[in-house]
Amino acid sequence: MVGITGFGAYLPRYRLDRKEMAKAISWINATTLGLASGERTVANYDEDAITLAVAASRNAIIDPSPVHKSKGLLHAASTSFPYSERLNSAIIAEALECADFVSTADFSGSTRSGTTALLSALERLQAGDVSWGIVTASEVRKTKPGSSDEFLQGDGGAAVLVGKDRVIAAFRGSLSFSADFPSPLREPSRSFPRVWEERWMRDEGFTKFIPHAVKTYLAQKSLSPDKFRFIIYPCPYPREHSLIGKMAGFSDEQIFNPLFLNVGDTGSAHPLILLSQALEQCQPGDQILLIGYGSGVDLLHFEATELIGSVKSAKSFEEMLNRKAPIAYQKFLAFREVLEVETGLRGEFQAESPLSVVWRNRKALLGLVGSRCIQCGTPQFPPQRICVVSECQAVNKMEPYSFSRKKAHIFSYTGDNLAFSYDPPQIYGIIDFEEGGRMMLDFTDCNLGELQVGMEVELSFRRKYHDRHRGVHTYFWKAVPIVKR
């Protein structure tokens, strides 16, 4: 049996109130006033499609040992990857400490790429090429200020684990078709997509393609809509979203909430984000239709097994929804590099990390892998040849030691108003790991006033900086304080 073995989503901490957006920008496009309800998710300045994919995957992977040791695949999907030439999924694989023989691939070019990546992974499992797979989709898209997309979209990521053992949702079938429906479209050098009239996209695209795909699949399999617990599909327009399901023969109870009011449309990630939430609610025997849309349609059919309740993500979807902080519209524009802001002299210069050094130290930089002395057991970072403990100083008696999933607490911290940050003050400090080791890191997703010495932190893979002059994104790990509410 081939199917889903785990799942997890990731929603950024920031939320942008659409009414505040309307006050700031709807003067240029009064039609957006009709979209000014609820809130949308906003990625932090140090988050992008890669970091969201890593966060979602870490939420899905409860036991990382198979990922570290055996042959598998990692498919990453997005229309907003930071790199068009440098495999984004390879960076994600390094951050997740995947085995050296992992097969990585990027899927892009359409918001359908998330479900296409999932379907491809399931087919490779069926063919016996691999024993496990991680499929992740994530988006941090730029939108033109005052556009409908700015109101409709949100940022987020999701990951689905696939395999043959301990399957919680069996893969029952699929259907795909391609259509060169040319909206939206975007050249690689452009920041914003070109879109045609929304009415045309709704009436000729969403409301025709998705019902057609569903009816065709049900007819091929001799199934009726009442056999399914959920039908999951994207459509950023609330009225048409409800209409699509009814056109395909499904009731309101079967149509899965598209999260317009509290997340927004997350592009290629949206079907997998909704799937992650649906799997938390499924019972054995429940059947799901999962649909991806963009230049055609992917339809995937799953059935929950007896093991459906035995697997949880590290953080539930409700926890993700409830972990939030408001953000101002102007700050949102600065985070997306749409609004040019004064960085000061300290924000101008950025020394380049030699790529040869990045390659040699990739496991330390991307995987946060240090070393542990076999003789005295002391964890150390960066990796050492000679033990730093003065009483030990063993030579060449080190083993790799991963810090990224270890528990840690704040030893000291400070807020720096002189150092440049898109989210001042720059907060950094020293953390102590419970199993040994001390590290100085930047802090993120927090406010200075809520920090305390001794507070627990978790580590999060983030963008250290974006060198826009050279076109380089540099990644490392940061500490995220766990605030009890």
PDB file of N, CA and C in Angstrom, residues 35-83:
ATOM      1  N   LEU A  35     -13.068  42.943  -0.420  1.00  0.00           N
ATOM      2  CA  LEU A  35     -12.226  41.841   0.077  1.00  0.00           C
ATOM      3  C   LEU A  35     -11.676  42.134   1.469  1.00  0.00           C
ATOM      4  N   ALA A  36     -12.082  43.284   2.048  1.00  0.00           N
ATOM      5  CA  ALA A  36     -11.480  43.748   3.301  1.00  0.00           C
ATOM      6  C   ALA A  36     -12.138  43.123   4.521  1.00  0.00           C
ATOM      7  N   SER A  37     -12.044  41.834   4.649  1.00  0.00           N
ATOM      8  CA  SER A  37     -12.535  41.158   5.852  1.00  0.00           C
ATOM      9  C   SER A  37     -11.541  40.072   6.250  1.00  0.00           C
ATOM     10  N   GLY A  38     -11.430  39.852   7.547  1.00  0.00           N
ATOM     11  CA  GLY A  38     -10.494  38.830   8.037  1.00  0.00           C
ATOM     12  C   GLY A  38      -9.055  39.296   7.962  1.00  0.00           C
ATOM     13  N   GLU A  39      -8.147  38.336   7.955  1.00  0.00           N
ATOM     14  CA  GLU A  39      -6.720  38.640   7.944  1.00  0.00           C
ATOM     15  C   GLU A  39      -5.979  37.641   7.064  1.00  0.00           C
ATOM     16  N   ARG A  40      -4.774  38.001   6.665  1.00  0.00           N
ATOM     17  CA  ARG A  40      -3.938  37.105   5.867  1.00  0.00           C
ATOM     18  C   ARG A  40      -2.616  36.871   6.596  1.00  0.00           C
ATOM     19  N   THR A  41      -2.002  35.750   6.338  1.00  0.00           N
ATOM     20  CA  THR A  41      -0.707  35.447   6.943  1.00  0.00           C
ATOM     21  C   THR A  41       0.400  36.190   6.194  1.00  0.00           C
ATOM     22  N   VAL A  42       1.434  36.587   6.941  1.00  0.00           N
ATOM     23  CA  VAL A  42       2.572  37.310   6.368  1.00  0.00           C
ATOM     24  C   VAL A  42       3.862  36.692   6.896  1.00  0.00           C
ATOM     25  N   ALA A  43       4.736  36.300   6.000  1.00  0.00           N
ATOM     26  CA  ALA A  43       6.032  35.750   6.401  1.00  0.00           C
ATOM     27  C   ALA A  43       6.909  36.840   6.988  1.00  0.00           C
ATOM     28  N   ASN A  44       7.721  36.487   7.962  1.00  0.00           N
ATOM     29  CA  ASN A  44       8.667  37.420   8.551  1.00  0.00           C
ATOM     30  C   ASN A  44       9.710  37.817   7.490  1.00  0.00           C
ATOM     31  N   TYR A  45      10.490  38.859   7.777  1.00  0.00           N
ATOM     32  CA  TYR A  45      11.489  39.329   6.807  1.00  0.00           C
ATOM     33  C   TYR A  45      12.563  38.282   6.543  1.00  0.00           C
ATOM     34  N   ASP A  46      12.770  37.348   7.484  1.00  0.00           N
ATOM     35  CA  ASP A  46      13.805  36.332   7.313  1.00  0.00           C
ATOM     36  C   ASP A  46      13.224  34.992   6.869  1.00  0.00           C
ATOM     37  N   GLU A  47      12.004  35.004   6.353  1.00  0.00           N
ATOM     38  CA  GLU A  47      11.376  33.780   5.864  1.00  0.00           C
ATOM     39  C   GLU A  47      11.162  33.880   4.355  1.00  0.00           C
ATOM     40  N   ASP A  48      11.297  32.766   3.684  1.00  0.00           N
ATOM     41  CA  ASP A  48      10.958  32.676   2.265  1.00  0.00           C
ATOM     42  C   ASP A  48      10.441  31.267   1.992  1.00  0.00           C
ATOM     43  N   ALA A  49      10.286  30.933   0.711  1.00  0.00           N
ATOM     44  CA  ALA A  49       9.693  29.633   0.380  1.00  0.00           C
ATOM     45  C   ALA A  49      10.541  28.479   0.903  1.00  0.00           C
ATOM     46  N   ILE A  50      11.867  28.669   0.973  1.00  0.00           N
ATOM     47  CA  ILE A  50      12.733  27.595   1.469  1.00  0.00           C
ATOM     48  C   ILE A  50      12.572  27.414   2.975  1.00  0.00           C
ATOM     49  N   THR A  51      12.616  28.496   3.728  1.00  0.00           N
ATOM     50  CA  THR A  51      12.521  28.353   5.194  1.00  0.00           C
ATOM     51  C   THR A  51      11.145  27.837   5.612  1.00  0.00           C
ATOM     52  N   LEU A  52      10.090  28.246   4.893  1.00  0.00           N
ATOM     53  CA  LEU A  52       8.748  27.737   5.214  1.00  0.00           C
ATOM     54  C   LEU A  52       8.641  26.249   4.923  1.00  0.00           C
ATOM     55  N   ALA A  53       9.305  25.805   3.852  1.00  0.00           N
ATOM     56  CA  ALA A  53       9.291  24.377   3.527  1.00  0.00           C
ATOM     57  C   ALA A  53      10.015  23.572   4.605  1.00  0.00           C
ATOM     58  N   VAL A  54      11.125  24.109   5.089  1.00  0.00           N
ATOM     59  CA  VAL A  54      11.867  23.416   6.153  1.00  0.00           C
ATOM     60  C   VAL A  54      11.022  23.350   7.431  1.00  0.00           C
ATOM     61  N   ALA A  55      10.387  24.469   7.781  1.00  0.00           N
ATOM     62  CA  ALA A  55       9.573  24.498   9.003  1.00  0.00           C
ATOM     63  C   ALA A  55       8.413  23.507   8.917  1.00  0.00           C
ATOM     64  N   ALA A  56       7.731  23.458   7.771  1.00  0.00           N
ATOM     65  CA  ALA A  56       6.607  22.531   7.612  1.00  0.00           C
ATOM     66  C   ALA A  56       7.092  21.083   7.663  1.00  0.00           C
ATOM     67  N   SER A  57       8.231  20.818   7.041  1.00  0.00           N
ATOM     68  CA  SER A  57       8.767  19.449   7.037  1.00  0.00           C
ATOM     69  C   SER A  57       9.161  19.014   8.447  1.00  0.00           C
ATOM     70  N   ARG A  58       9.777  19.922   9.204  1.00  0.00           N
ATOM     71  CA  ARG A  58      10.147  19.586  10.582  1.00  0.00           C
ATOM     72  C   ARG A  58       8.909  19.352  11.441  1.00  0.00           C
ATOM     73  N   ASN A  59       7.812  20.029  11.117  1.00  0.00           N
ATOM     74  CA  ASN A  59       6.566  19.804  11.839  1.00  0.00           C
ATOM     75  C   ASN A  59       5.975  18.427  11.516  1.00  0.00           C
ATOM     76  N   ALA A  60       6.250  17.953  10.301  1.00  0.00           N
ATOM     77  CA  ALA A  60       5.701  16.652   9.875  1.00  0.00           C
ATOM     78  C   ALA A  60       6.570  15.482  10.313  1.00  0.00           C
ATOM     79  N   ILE A  61       7.886  15.690  10.359  1.00  0.00           N
ATOM     80  CA  ILE A  61       8.818  14.586  10.633  1.00  0.00           C
ATOM     81  C   ILE A  61       8.989  14.430  12.143  1.00  0.00           C
ATOM     82  N   ILE A  62       8.304  13.477  12.720  1.00  0.00           N
ATOM     83  CA  ILE A  62       8.417  13.227  14.158  1.00  0.00           C
ATOM     84  C   ILE A  62       9.675  12.417  14.453  1.00  0.00           C
ATOM     85  N   ASP A  63       9.919  11.390  13.637  1.00  0.00           N
ATOM     86  CA  ASP A  63      11.116  10.565  13.785  1.00  0.00           C
ATOM     87  C   ASP A  63      12.009  10.774  12.558  1.00  0.00           C
ATOM     88  N   PRO A  64      13.098  11.542  12.701  1.00  0.00           N
ATOM     89  CA  PRO A  64      13.920  11.842  11.523  1.00  0.00           C
ATOM     90  C   PRO A  64      14.898  10.741  11.136  1.00  0.00           C
ATOM     91  N   SER A  65      15.001   9.661  11.901  1.00  0.00           N
ATOM     92  CA  SER A  65      16.053   8.673  11.637  1.00  0.00           C
ATOM     93  C   SER A  65      15.979   8.060  10.234  1.00  0.00           C
ATOM     94  N   PRO A  66      14.789   7.680   9.681  1.00  0.00           N
ATOM     95  CA  PRO A  66      14.793   7.147   8.305  1.00  0.00           C
ATOM     96  C   PRO A  66      15.268   8.174   7.292  1.00  0.00           C
ATOM     97  N   VAL A  67      14.933   9.439   7.523  1.00  0.00           N
ATOM     98  CA  VAL A  67      15.337  10.500   6.600  1.00  0.00           C
ATOM     99  C   VAL A  67      16.850  10.648   6.586  1.00  0.00           C
ATOM    100  N   HIS A  68      17.453  10.447   7.756  1.00  0.00           N
ATOM    101  CA  HIS A  68      18.905  10.614   7.860  1.00  0.00           C
ATOM    102  C   HIS A  68      19.673   9.440   7.274  1.00  0.00           C
ATOM    103  N   LYS A  69      19.035   8.252   7.225  1.00  0.00           N
ATOM    104  CA  LYS A  69      19.821   7.044   6.938  1.00  0.00           C
ATOM    105  C   LYS A  69      19.502   6.355   5.622  1.00  0.00           C
ATOM    106  N   SER A  70      18.262   6.389   5.137  1.00  0.00           N
ATOM    107  CA  SER A  70      17.898   5.545   3.996  1.00  0.00           C
ATOM    108  C   SER A  70      17.578   6.374   2.753  1.00  0.00           C
ATOM    109  N   LYS A  71      17.540   5.683   1.619  1.00  0.00           N
ATOM    110  CA  LYS A  71      17.305   6.335   0.330  1.00  0.00           C
ATOM    111  C   LYS A  71      15.858   6.783   0.206  1.00  0.00           C
ATOM    112  N   GLY A  72      15.679   8.025  -0.196  1.00  0.00           N
ATOM    113  CA  GLY A  72      14.327   8.554  -0.368  1.00  0.00           C
ATOM    114  C   GLY A  72      14.316   9.699  -1.351  1.00  0.00           C
ATOM    115  N   LEU A  73      13.227  10.452  -1.340  1.00  0.00           N
ATOM    116  CA  LEU A  73      13.110  11.593  -2.251  1.00  0.00           C
ATOM    117  C   LEU A  73      12.576  12.797  -1.500  1.00  0.00           C
ATOM    118  N   LEU A  74      12.906  13.965  -2.016  1.00  0.00           N
ATOM    119  CA  LEU A  74      12.364  15.210  -1.479  1.00  0.00           C
ATOM    120  C   LEU A  74      11.923  16.057  -2.659  1.00  0.00           C
ATOM    121  N   HIS A  75      10.627  16.279  -2.776  1.00  0.00           N
ATOM    122  CA  HIS A  75      10.068  17.136  -3.808  1.00  0.00           C
ATOM    123  C   HIS A  75       9.618  18.449  -3.157  1.00  0.00           C
ATOM    124  N   ALA A  76      10.061  19.562  -3.710  1.00  0.00           N
ATOM    125  CA  ALA A  76       9.667  20.881  -3.193  1.00  0.00           C
ATOM    126  C   ALA A  76       8.954  21.642  -4.305  1.00  0.00           C
ATOM    127  N   ALA A  77       7.845  22.283  -3.941  1.00  0.00           N
ATOM    128  CA  ALA A  77       7.043  23.013  -4.924  1.00  0.00           C
ATOM    129  C   ALA A  77       6.830  24.444  -4.474  1.00  0.00           C
ATOM    130  N   SER A  78       6.886  25.373  -5.429  1.00  0.00           N
ATOM    131  CA  SER A  78       6.610  26.778  -5.147  1.00  0.00           C
ATOM    132  C   SER A  78       6.645  27.564  -6.450  1.00  0.00           C
ATOM    133  N   THR A  79       5.936  28.659  -6.478  1.00  0.00           N
ATOM    134  CA  THR A  79       6.091  29.614  -7.581  1.00  0.00           C
ATOM    135  C   THR A  79       6.928  30.810  -7.139  1.00  0.00           C
ATOM    136  N   SER A  80       7.436  30.753  -5.887  1.00  0.00           N
ATOM    137  CA  SER A  80       8.193  31.887  -5.358  1.00  0.00           C
ATOM    138  C   SER A  80       9.528  31.442  -4.777  1.00  0.00           C
ATOM    139  N   PHE A  81      10.126  30.427  -5.374  1.00  0.00           N
ATOM    140  CA  PHE A  81      11.447  30.005  -4.918  1.00  0.00           C
ATOM    141  C   PHE A  81      12.431  31.167  -5.015  1.00  0.00           C
ATOM    142  N   PRO A  82      13.343  31.297  -4.068  1.00  0.00           N
ATOM    143  CA  PRO A  82      14.346  32.365  -4.164  1.00  0.00           C
ATOM    144  C   PRO A  82      15.318  32.170  -5.317  1.00  0.00           C
ATOM    145  N   TYR A  83      15.587  30.931  -5.692  1.00  0.00           N
ATOM    146  CA  TYR A  83      16.538  30.677  -6.768  1.00  0.00           C
ATOM    147  C   TYR A  83      15.842  30.029  -7.972  1.00  0.00           C
TER     148      TYR A  83
END
